[in-house]
Each structure stands twice: as C-alpha cells, then as structure tokens.
Coordinates of C-alpha atoms (C1' of nucleotides) in Angstrom, one line a residue:
Chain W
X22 CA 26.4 23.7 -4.8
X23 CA 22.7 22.8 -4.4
X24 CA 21.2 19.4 -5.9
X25 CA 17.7 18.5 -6.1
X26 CA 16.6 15.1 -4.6
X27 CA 13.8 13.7 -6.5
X28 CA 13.4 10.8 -4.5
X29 CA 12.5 13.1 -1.6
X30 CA 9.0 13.2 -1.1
X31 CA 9.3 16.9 -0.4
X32 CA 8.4 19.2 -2.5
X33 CA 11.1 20.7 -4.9
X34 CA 10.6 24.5 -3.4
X35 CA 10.7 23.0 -0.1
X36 CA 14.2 21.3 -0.4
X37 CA 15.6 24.4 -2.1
X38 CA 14.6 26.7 1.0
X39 CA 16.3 23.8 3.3
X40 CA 19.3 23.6 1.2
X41 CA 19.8 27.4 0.8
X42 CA 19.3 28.1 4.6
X43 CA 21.6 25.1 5.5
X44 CA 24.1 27.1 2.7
X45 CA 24.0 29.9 5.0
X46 CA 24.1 27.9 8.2
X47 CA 27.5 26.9 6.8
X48 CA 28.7 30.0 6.2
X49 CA 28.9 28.9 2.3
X50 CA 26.6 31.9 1.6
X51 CA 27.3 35.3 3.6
X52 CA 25.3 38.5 4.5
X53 CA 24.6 40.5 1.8
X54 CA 26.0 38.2 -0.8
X55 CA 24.1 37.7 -3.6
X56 CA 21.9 34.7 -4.5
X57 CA 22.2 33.4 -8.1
X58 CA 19.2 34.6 -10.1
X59 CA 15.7 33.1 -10.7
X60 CA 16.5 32.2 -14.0
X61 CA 20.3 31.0 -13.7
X62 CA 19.5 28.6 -11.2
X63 CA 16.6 27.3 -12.8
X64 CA 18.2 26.6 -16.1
X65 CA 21.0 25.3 -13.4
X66 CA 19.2 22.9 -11.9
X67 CA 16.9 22.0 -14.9
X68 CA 13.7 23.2 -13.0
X69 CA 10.7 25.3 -13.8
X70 CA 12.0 29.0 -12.9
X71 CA 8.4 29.0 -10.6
X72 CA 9.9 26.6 -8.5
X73 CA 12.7 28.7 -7.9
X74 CA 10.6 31.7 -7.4
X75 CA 8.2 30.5 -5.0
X76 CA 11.4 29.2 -2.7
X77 CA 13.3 32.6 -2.5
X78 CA 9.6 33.8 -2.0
X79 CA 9.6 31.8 1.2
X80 CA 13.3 32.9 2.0
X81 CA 12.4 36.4 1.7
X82 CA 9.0 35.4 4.2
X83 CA 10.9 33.8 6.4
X84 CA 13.6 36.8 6.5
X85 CA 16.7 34.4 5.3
X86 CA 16.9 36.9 2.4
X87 CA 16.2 40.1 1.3
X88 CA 15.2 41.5 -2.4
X89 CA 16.5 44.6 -3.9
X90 CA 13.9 45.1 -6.7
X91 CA 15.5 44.9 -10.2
X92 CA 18.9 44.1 -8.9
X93 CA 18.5 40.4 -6.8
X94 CA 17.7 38.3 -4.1
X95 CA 20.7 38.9 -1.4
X96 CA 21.0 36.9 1.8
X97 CA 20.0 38.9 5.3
X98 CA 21.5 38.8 8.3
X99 CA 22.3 35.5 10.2
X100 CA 21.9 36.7 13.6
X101 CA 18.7 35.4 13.7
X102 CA 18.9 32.0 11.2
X103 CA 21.1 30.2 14.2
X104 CA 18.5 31.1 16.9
X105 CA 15.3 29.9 14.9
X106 CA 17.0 26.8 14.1
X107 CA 17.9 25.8 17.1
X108 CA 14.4 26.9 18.4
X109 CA 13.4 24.8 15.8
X110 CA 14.8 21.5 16.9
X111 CA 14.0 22.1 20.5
X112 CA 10.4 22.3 19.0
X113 CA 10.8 19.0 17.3
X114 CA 11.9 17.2 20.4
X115 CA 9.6 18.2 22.5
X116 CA 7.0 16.6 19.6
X117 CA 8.9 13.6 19.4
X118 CA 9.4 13.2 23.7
X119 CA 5.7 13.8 23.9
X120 CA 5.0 11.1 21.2
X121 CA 7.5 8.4 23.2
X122 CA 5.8 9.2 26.6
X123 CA 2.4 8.3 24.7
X124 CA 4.3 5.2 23.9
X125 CA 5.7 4.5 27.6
X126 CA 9.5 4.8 26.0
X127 CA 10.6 5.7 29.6
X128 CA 13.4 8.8 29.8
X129 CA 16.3 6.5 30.0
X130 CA 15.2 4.8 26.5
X131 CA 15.1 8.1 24.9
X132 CA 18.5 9.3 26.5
X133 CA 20.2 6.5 25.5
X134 CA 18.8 6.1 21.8
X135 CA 20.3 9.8 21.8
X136 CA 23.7 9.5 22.8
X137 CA 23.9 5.9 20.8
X138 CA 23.3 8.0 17.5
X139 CA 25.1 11.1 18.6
X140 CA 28.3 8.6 19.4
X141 CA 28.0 6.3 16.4
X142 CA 26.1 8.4 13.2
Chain T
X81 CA -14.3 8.1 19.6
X82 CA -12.7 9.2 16.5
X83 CA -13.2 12.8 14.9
X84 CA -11.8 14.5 11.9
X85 CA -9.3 17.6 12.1
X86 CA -9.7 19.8 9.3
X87 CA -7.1 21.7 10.4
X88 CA -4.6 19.2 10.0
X89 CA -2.8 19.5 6.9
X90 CA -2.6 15.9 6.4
X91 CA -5.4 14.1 4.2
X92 CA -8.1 12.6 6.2
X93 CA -7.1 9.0 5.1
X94 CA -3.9 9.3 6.8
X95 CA -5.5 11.1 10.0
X96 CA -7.7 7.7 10.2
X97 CA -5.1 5.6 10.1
X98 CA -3.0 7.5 12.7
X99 CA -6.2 7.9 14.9
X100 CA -7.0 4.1 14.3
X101 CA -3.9 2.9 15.1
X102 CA -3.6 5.0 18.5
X103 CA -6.9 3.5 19.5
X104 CA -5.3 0.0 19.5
X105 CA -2.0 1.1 20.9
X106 CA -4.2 2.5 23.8
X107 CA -6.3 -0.7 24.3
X108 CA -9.8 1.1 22.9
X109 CA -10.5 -1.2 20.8
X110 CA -8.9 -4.8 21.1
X111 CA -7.6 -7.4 18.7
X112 CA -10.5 -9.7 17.2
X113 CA -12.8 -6.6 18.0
X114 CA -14.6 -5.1 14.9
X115 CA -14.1 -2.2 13.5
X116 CA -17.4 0.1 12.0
X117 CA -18.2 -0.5 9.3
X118 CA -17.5 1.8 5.9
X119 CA -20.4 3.4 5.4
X120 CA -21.7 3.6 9.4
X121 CA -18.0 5.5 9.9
X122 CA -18.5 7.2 7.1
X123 CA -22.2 8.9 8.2
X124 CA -21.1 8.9 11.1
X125 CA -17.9 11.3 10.5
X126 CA -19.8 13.1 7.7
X127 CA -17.3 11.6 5.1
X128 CA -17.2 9.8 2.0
X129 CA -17.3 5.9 2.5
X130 CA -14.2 6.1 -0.1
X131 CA -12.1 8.3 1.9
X132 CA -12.8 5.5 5.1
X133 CA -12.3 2.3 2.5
X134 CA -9.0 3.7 1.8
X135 CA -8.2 4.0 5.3
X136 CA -8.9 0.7 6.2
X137 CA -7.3 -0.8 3.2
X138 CA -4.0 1.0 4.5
X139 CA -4.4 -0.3 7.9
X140 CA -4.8 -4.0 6.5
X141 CA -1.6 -3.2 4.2
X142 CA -0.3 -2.5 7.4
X143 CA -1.3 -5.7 9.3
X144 CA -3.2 -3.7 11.5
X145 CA -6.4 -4.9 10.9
X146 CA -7.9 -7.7 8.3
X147 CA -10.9 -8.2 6.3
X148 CA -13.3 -11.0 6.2
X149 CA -15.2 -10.4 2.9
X150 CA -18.8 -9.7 3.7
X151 CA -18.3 -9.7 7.0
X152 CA -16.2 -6.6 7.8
X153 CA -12.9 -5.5 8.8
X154 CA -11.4 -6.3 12.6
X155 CA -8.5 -5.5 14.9
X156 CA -5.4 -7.9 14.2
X157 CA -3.1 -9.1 16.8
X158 CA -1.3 -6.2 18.5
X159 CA 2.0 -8.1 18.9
X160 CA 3.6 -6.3 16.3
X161 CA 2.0 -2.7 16.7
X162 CA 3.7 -1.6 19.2
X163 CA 7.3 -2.8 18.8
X164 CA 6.9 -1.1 15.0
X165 CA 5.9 1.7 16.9
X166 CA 8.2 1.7 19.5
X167 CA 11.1 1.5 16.3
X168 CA 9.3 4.1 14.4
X169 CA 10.1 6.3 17.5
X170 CA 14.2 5.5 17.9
X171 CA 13.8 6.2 13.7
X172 CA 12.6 10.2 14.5
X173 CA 15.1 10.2 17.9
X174 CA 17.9 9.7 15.2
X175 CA 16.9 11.7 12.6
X176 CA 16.3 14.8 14.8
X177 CA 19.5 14.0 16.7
X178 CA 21.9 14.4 13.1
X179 CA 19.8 17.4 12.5
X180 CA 21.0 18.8 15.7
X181 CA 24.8 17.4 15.4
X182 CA 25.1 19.5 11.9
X183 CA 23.5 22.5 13.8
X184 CA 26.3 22.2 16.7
X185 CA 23.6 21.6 19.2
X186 CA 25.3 19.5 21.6
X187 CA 24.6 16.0 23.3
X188 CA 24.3 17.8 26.4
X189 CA 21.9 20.4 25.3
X190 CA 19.5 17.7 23.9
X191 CA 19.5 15.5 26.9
X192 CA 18.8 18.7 29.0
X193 CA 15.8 19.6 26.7
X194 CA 14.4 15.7 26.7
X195 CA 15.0 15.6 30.4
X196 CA 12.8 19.0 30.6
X197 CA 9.9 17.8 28.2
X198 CA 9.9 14.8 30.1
X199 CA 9.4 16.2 33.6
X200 CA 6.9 19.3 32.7
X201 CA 5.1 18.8 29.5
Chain R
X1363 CA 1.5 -0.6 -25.1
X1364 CA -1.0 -1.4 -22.6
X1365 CA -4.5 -3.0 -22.9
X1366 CA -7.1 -4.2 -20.9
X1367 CA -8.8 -7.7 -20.6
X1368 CA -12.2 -6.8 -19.8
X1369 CA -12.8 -10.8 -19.3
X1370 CA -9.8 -11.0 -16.6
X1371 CA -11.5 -11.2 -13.4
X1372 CA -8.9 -8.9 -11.4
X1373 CA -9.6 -5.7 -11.3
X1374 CA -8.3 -3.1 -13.7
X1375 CA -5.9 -1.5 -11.3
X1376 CA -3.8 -4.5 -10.5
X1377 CA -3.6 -5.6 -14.6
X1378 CA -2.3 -1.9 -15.0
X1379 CA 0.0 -2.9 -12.1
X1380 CA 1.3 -5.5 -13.7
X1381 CA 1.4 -4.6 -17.2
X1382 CA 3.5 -1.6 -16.3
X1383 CA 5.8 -4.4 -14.5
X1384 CA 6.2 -6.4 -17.1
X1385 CA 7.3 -3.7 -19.5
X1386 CA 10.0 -2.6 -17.6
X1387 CA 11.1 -6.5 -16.8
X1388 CA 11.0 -6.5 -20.9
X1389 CA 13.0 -3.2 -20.7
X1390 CA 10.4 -1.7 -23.1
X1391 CA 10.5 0.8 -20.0
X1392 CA 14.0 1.9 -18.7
X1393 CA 14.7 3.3 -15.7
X1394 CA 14.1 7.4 -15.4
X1395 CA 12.2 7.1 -18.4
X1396 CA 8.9 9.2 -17.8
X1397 CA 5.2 7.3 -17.7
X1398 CA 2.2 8.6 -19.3
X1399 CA 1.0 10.9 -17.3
X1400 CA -2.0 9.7 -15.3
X1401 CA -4.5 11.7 -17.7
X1402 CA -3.2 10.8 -20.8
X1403 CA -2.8 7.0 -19.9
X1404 CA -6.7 7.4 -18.7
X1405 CA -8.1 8.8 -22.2
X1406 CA -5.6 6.6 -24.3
X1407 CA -7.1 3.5 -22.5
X1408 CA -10.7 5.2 -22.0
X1409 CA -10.4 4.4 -18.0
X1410 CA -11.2 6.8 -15.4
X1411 CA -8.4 8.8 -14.3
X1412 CA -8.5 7.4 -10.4
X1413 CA -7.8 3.7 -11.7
X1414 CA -4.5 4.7 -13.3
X1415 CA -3.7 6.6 -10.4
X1416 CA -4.5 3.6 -7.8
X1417 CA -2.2 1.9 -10.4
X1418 CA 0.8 4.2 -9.9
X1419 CA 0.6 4.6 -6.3
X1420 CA 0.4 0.7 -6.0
X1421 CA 3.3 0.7 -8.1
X1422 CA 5.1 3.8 -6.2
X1423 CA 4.6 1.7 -3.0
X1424 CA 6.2 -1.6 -4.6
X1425 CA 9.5 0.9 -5.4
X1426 CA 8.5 0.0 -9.1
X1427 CA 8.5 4.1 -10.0
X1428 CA 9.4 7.0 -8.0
X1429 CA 6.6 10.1 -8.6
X1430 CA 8.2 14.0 -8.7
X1431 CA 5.3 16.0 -7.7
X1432 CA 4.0 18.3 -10.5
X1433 CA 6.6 16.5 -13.0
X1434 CA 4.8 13.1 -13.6
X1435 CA 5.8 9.5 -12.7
X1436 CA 9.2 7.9 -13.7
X1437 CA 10.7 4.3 -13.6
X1438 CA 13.0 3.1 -10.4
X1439 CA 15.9 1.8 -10.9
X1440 CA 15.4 -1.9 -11.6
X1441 CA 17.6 -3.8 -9.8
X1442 CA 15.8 -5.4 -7.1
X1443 CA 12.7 -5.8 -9.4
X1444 CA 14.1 -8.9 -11.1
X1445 CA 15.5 -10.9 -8.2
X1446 CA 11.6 -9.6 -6.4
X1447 CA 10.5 -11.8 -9.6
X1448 CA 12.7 -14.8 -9.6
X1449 CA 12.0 -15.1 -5.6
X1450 CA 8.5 -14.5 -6.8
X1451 CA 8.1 -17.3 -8.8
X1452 CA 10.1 -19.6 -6.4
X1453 CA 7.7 -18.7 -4.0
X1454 CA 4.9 -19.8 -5.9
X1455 CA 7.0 -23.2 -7.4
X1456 CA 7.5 -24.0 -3.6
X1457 CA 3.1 -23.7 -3.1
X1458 CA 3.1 -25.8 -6.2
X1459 CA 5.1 -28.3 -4.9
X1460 CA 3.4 -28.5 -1.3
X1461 CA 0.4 -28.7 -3.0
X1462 CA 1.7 -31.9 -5.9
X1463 CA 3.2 -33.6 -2.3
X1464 CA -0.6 -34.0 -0.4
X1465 CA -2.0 -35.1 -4.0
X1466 CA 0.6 -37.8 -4.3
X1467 CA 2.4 -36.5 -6.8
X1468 CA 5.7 -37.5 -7.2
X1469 CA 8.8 -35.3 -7.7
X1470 CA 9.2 -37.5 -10.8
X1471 CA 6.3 -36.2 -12.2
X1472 CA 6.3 -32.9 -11.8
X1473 CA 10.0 -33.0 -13.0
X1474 CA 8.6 -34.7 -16.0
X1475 CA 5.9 -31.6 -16.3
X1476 CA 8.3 -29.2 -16.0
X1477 CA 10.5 -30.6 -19.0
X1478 CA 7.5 -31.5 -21.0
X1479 CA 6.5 -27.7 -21.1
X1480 CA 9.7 -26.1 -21.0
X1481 CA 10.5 -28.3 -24.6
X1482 CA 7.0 -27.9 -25.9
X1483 CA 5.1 -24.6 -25.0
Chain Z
X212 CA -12.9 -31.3 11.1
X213 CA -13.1 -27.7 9.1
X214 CA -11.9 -24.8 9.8
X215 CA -12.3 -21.5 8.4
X216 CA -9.0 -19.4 8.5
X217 CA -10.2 -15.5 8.2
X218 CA -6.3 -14.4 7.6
X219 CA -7.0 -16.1 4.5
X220 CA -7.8 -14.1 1.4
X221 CA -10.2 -16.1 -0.4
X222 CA -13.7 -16.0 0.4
X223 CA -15.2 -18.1 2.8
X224 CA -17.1 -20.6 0.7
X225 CA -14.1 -21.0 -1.8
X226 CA -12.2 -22.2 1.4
X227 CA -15.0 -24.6 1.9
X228 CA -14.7 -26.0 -1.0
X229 CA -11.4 -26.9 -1.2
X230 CA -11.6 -27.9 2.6
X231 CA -14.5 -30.6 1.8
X232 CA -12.6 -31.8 -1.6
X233 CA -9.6 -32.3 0.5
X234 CA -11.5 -34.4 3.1
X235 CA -12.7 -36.5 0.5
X236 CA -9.1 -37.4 -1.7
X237 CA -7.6 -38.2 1.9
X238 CA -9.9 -40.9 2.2
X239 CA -11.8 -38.8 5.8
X240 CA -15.0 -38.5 3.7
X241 CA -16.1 -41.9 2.2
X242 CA -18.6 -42.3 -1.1
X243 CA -21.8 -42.2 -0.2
X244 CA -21.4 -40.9 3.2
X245 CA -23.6 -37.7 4.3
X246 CA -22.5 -34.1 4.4
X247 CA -23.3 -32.2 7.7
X248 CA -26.5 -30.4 6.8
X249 CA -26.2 -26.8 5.9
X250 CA -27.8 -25.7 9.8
X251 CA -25.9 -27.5 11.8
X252 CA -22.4 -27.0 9.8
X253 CA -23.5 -22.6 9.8
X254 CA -24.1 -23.4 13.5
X255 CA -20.8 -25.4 13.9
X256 CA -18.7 -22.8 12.7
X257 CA -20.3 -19.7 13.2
X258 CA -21.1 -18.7 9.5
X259 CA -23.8 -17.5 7.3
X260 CA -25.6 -20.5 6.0
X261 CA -25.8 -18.8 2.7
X262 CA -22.3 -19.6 2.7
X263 CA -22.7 -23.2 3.3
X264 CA -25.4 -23.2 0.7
X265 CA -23.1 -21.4 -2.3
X266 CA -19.8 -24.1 -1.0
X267 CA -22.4 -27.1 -1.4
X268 CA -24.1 -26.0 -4.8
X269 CA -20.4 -25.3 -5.6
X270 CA -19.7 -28.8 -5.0
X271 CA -22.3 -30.3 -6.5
X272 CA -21.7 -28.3 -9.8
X273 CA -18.5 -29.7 -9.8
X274 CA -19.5 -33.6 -9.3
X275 CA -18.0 -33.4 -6.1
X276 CA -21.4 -34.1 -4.3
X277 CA -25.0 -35.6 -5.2
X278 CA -28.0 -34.1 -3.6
X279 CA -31.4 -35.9 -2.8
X280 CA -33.4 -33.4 -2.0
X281 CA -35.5 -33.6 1.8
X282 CA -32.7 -35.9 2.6
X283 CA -29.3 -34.1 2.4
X284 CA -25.7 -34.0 0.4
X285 CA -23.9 -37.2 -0.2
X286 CA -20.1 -37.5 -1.1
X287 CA -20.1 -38.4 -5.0
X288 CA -17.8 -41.5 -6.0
X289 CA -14.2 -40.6 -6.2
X290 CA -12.5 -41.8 -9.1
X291 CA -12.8 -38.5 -10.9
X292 CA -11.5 -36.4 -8.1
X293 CA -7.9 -37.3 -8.2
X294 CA -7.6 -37.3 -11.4
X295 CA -9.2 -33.9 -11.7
X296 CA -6.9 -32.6 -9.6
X297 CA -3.8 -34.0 -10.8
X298 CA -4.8 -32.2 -13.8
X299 CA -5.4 -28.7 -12.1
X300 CA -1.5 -29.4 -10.2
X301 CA -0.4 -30.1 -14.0
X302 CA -2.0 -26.8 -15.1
X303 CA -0.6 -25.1 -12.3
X304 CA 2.7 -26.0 -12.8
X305 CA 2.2 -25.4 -16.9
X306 CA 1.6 -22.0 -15.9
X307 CA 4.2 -21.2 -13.5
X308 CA 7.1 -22.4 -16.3
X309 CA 5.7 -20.1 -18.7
X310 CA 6.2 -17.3 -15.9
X311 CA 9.9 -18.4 -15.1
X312 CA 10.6 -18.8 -19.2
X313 CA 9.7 -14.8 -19.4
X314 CA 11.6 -14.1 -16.8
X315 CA 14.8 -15.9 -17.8
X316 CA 14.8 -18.3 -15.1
X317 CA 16.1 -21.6 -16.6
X318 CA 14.5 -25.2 -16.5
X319 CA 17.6 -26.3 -14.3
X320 CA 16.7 -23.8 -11.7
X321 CA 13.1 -24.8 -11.8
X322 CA 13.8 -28.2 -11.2
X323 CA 16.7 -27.5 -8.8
X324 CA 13.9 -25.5 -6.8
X325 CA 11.3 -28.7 -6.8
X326 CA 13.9 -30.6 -5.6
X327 CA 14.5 -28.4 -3.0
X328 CA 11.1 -28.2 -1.4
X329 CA 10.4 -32.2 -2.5
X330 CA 13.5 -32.9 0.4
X331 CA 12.6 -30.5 2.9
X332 CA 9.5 -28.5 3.3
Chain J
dG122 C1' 0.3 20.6 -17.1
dT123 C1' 1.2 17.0 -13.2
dG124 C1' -0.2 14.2 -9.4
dG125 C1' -3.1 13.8 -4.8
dT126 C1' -7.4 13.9 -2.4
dC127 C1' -12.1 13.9 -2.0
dT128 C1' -17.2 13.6 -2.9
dA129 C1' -21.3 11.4 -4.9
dG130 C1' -23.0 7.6 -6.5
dA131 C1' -23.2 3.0 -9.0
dC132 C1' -22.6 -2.0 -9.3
dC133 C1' -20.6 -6.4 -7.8
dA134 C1' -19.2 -10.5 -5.0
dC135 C1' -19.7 -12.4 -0.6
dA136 C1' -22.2 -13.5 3.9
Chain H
dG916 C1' -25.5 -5.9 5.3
dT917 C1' -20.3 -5.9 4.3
dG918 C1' -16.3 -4.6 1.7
dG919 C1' -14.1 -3.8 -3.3
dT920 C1' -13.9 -1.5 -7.6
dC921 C1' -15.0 1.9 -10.8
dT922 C1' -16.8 6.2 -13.0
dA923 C1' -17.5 11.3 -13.2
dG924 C1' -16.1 15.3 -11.8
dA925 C1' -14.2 18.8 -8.5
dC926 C1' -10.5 21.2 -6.2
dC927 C1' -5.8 21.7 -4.5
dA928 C1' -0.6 22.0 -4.3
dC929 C1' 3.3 22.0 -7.1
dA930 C1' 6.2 22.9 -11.5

DNA sequence: GTGGTCTAGACCACA
DNA sequence: GTGGTCTAGACCACA
C-alpha cells in the first residue's frame, strides 16, 4: 500500500505524510479507520519506527488523524483534507504565476502550457 | 544589492545562487561584468567566504558565471539563462497541473485561478 | 580500498571522486551497496570529514550514488556509468588525435602507438 | 597573434605557453627572432605582466627560449621542439590506451575511433 | 548514527 | 589581490 522512494530527495517522514493523506484522498483509508501501528509499519517498510512516528505526529498536527492513547492512530474526518488541498494548489499557482510574470511568460504561455499537460500527461 | 534571508529555510548557498541569478535575469548586472569578489561579498554580507565560494562555484557549474584564476569570477553570456529559466517554469506548470488532475481540480478551475493571479497579484 | 596520493597534484576530493568510480566500474562496489559513511571513510583515511563529503556530493551530482538522508550513501545503478566512460575516453582519443593532426603526425603513427602499447604495456 | 581564451580552464600563463610553442613549430616564430617584450605583450593583451614573466621563464626552463639579459627573449633553435612534442602526443596517447584497456574498450575500437576523427574532424 | 551546512582560519597557485 | 582546497569543529535535520 505505501512504498518509500529513496530516490526522492524528500525526507522519508515527509513522503509518508504525502502518501498517507493521498491514501485518504482516495478514499483507500476512511474515517475512523484505523492506521497500521508504529511498529508494524516500520518493520513493514524496513524503516526506523522514529520515522514512522514523527510522520503520524505530523498527521495528528495537521488533523489528518487522530490518536486514541494506548489503542492507535485512526484517520479524522475528511471534510476538511479536500478543502486544504485544494487551497493548497491554488497557493502553489499563485507562486508559480507570480514567478512566470517575473519572467515575462505572458498569460497565454501559462494557459496553454496548462491545458497541453492537462490534455496529454 | 543582495541580502541574506535567515528566514528562509533554504541554505544560504542556494539563496545566492537564486538571488545571483535573478540579478542577471533582470539586467543588474550584465554578462562580462564582474562579480565581488569572495571575501569583499563575504564581509560585506557578514558571511563566511566559504559559504560565498560555494555559491559561485554552483553558478559556474551552472554556466552562469566563469572564473579567471587570479582574476575573479564574471557574468557569462545570458543566452542560455533565460530560456533554462523560461523551461524550468513550463517544468513546475506541469508538475502542479498532475497534482491538481489527481485532486479533481479541473482545467477550468486552474485557468480561472492563473487568469486571477495574473490580473490582481 | 582507497588511498591517497599525496604527490598527485589534484586535489583530494576529485582522487576520492574517482577512486570511488573506478571501484564500482571494477564492480568491487555494486549497486545499492552502502559507502562508508562520510565519518568513517574520514578517520580510516585521516582526511577531514568535509573532503569526503565534497567527494560524495560531487559524486551524488554525477548520478554515481544516490544519498538517503540519515541512512548514508549508496551506489546508483550503473548502467550509464560505463557508456559515460567509453564516450569519455573517445572524447579524449578525438583531442588526442586533433592534437597528433597540427604536429604532423600521421594516422599511421599513432595507429602504430596504439598497437605498440596495447601488445606491450 | 595570441589570444587568451578566459572560458578556458587552465591558467593564463600555461595557455601562453603552449600558444608561443605553437607559433614556433608552425614555422610563425623563426630561430633567433625576438619575443615581444614582457610590457608591451601585458599591454597588448590586457594582462598582469607577472603573467608574461612566469610564461617566459616557463619557456626558457624548457629550451624553448634564450634570454640576453637588457636585450630581450629570443626563439631558441627548433630541432628539439618537434621532437619533444611528438614525444608528449606519444605519451598521451600511451596513457589514454591504458584507460580504454581498464575499461574494456578494445584496440579495434581505439583505432576505429582515430580513424574516425583522422577523416573528418 | 547519518549526511548537510556553516564558521574560522590556514595555505597555495595564479595574476 | 583573486579564487581553490583543506582542516577543525560546531550545530542541525533526519532515521
């Protein structure tokens, strides 16, 4: 279900939290299911059980999860997830419009590089 | 002219070499034109001369500058620069543009946000 | 494994560089297979820690090794690394030749060099 | 008559140097004949005459050039010149064939190669 | 423990 | 003066 890519640059932790929001995204992991623990994943995935750790820390941060003390780490509710994300890429474009304005990539440049990729890719 | 943001999560190296480069895209400084030297850039940004060697021996890794021995470093020609960046640009357009496919953003949706960004911000 | 020749004029870095290469063109290194880490490798060799590090990220650029962050340093996969080599040395056969040409030497003559020390040395 | 190319690596008196010999073997420097003096050549092409000074004592290490000192640098008699550096091309190429026999590159593919760049480059 | 970045300071080749 | 390399040692993020 969730593979580690160590030719990512990214941190390990980091690619976890992506993977296991993108899980839920999916609708591969539900509300209130349960999240494999700490230790089973870790053994899993052949990583350091920190790793693991620190990324359902930054689940729980971010309010992707939830953690019942002594019992697990269970996923919260979605309601939210969609929203950020999307919030999320609007962010990045605005970044990445900003950059090509800087650049003089005029609107039409932009608009058509986007619907080239979201036709073909 | 250029100044350090310890904010920034990035190393200072690769702030240099961002900042650097932006000054040439921009026409500040111009090709054949040289650069400060190590150490003067380096008391003058309160930095160690290392941190500003490895900047400039990115940029010439680059092509973005080169190195006369004893001499010091200067601008090279910016034919190049700005078609990389220009590239480098379309490369974030289409990454951001799958991220937003697999989260059912629509085409339209991101046209209407680049079309936004581009006529406010 | 490795040594250093103090009375080799390039710097340390770049003999780590290519020692490393050579090892794994040899296939005394195979790919995956962990490096020393960048501490070890210093005290074994009595070299500060930052030249085996310049090494590896020299060697991380060239796609030589791929580094997992808090892991250590592993070797790439190695397929390009030998046709990088052969066009390598073609490279520096076709300066070679340019060079024999303005001298007057004839391709005869080279030929006859090339046989001479491919029977002898 | 010289030119210094700063895209090139070496240092600048090294490229003398081989600039000066090369004048010489094709035949644009006669025995005998006088050197531009170290002024005007730093005048003539913009450089630090220290430069000039370190290519000519170069030079004269190597038999290249005689000095009379008060009067200037004359052009040392040739017959040693080629054949010095139809030894170097040998040693070159010597070196390079112990390169490709390491890396598995045969002596048919060597000379295939020399062939190559002998017809067209 | 592992790599990445940075400072402080030395020494060298080159101009 | 200019860049290039290296040592010694610190501190940080990550596993």
């Amino acid at each position: 279900m969730i593979t580690i890519d160590y030719s990512d640059r990214r941190p390990i932790y980091e690619q976890l939290v992506d993977k296991i929001k993108n899980l839920i995204l999916i609708g591969l992991l539900k509300p209130d299911e349960q999240l494999p623990s700490v230790r089973i994943l870790a053994t899993e995935l052949s990583i350091n059980p920190n790793t693991i750790q620190r990324a359902y820390a930054e689940l729980e941060r971010q309010g992707v999860i939830y953690v019942v003390k002594g019992r697990g780490n269970y996923v919260a509710q979605t309601t939210n997830l969609l929203a950020q994300h999307k919030e999320e890429i609007k962010g990045k474009i605005e970044a990445i419009v900003e950059e090509a304005k800087k650049a003089n990539v005029t609107k039409e440049e932009v608009i058509e590089e986007v619907t080239k990729c979201y036709d073909k890719c």
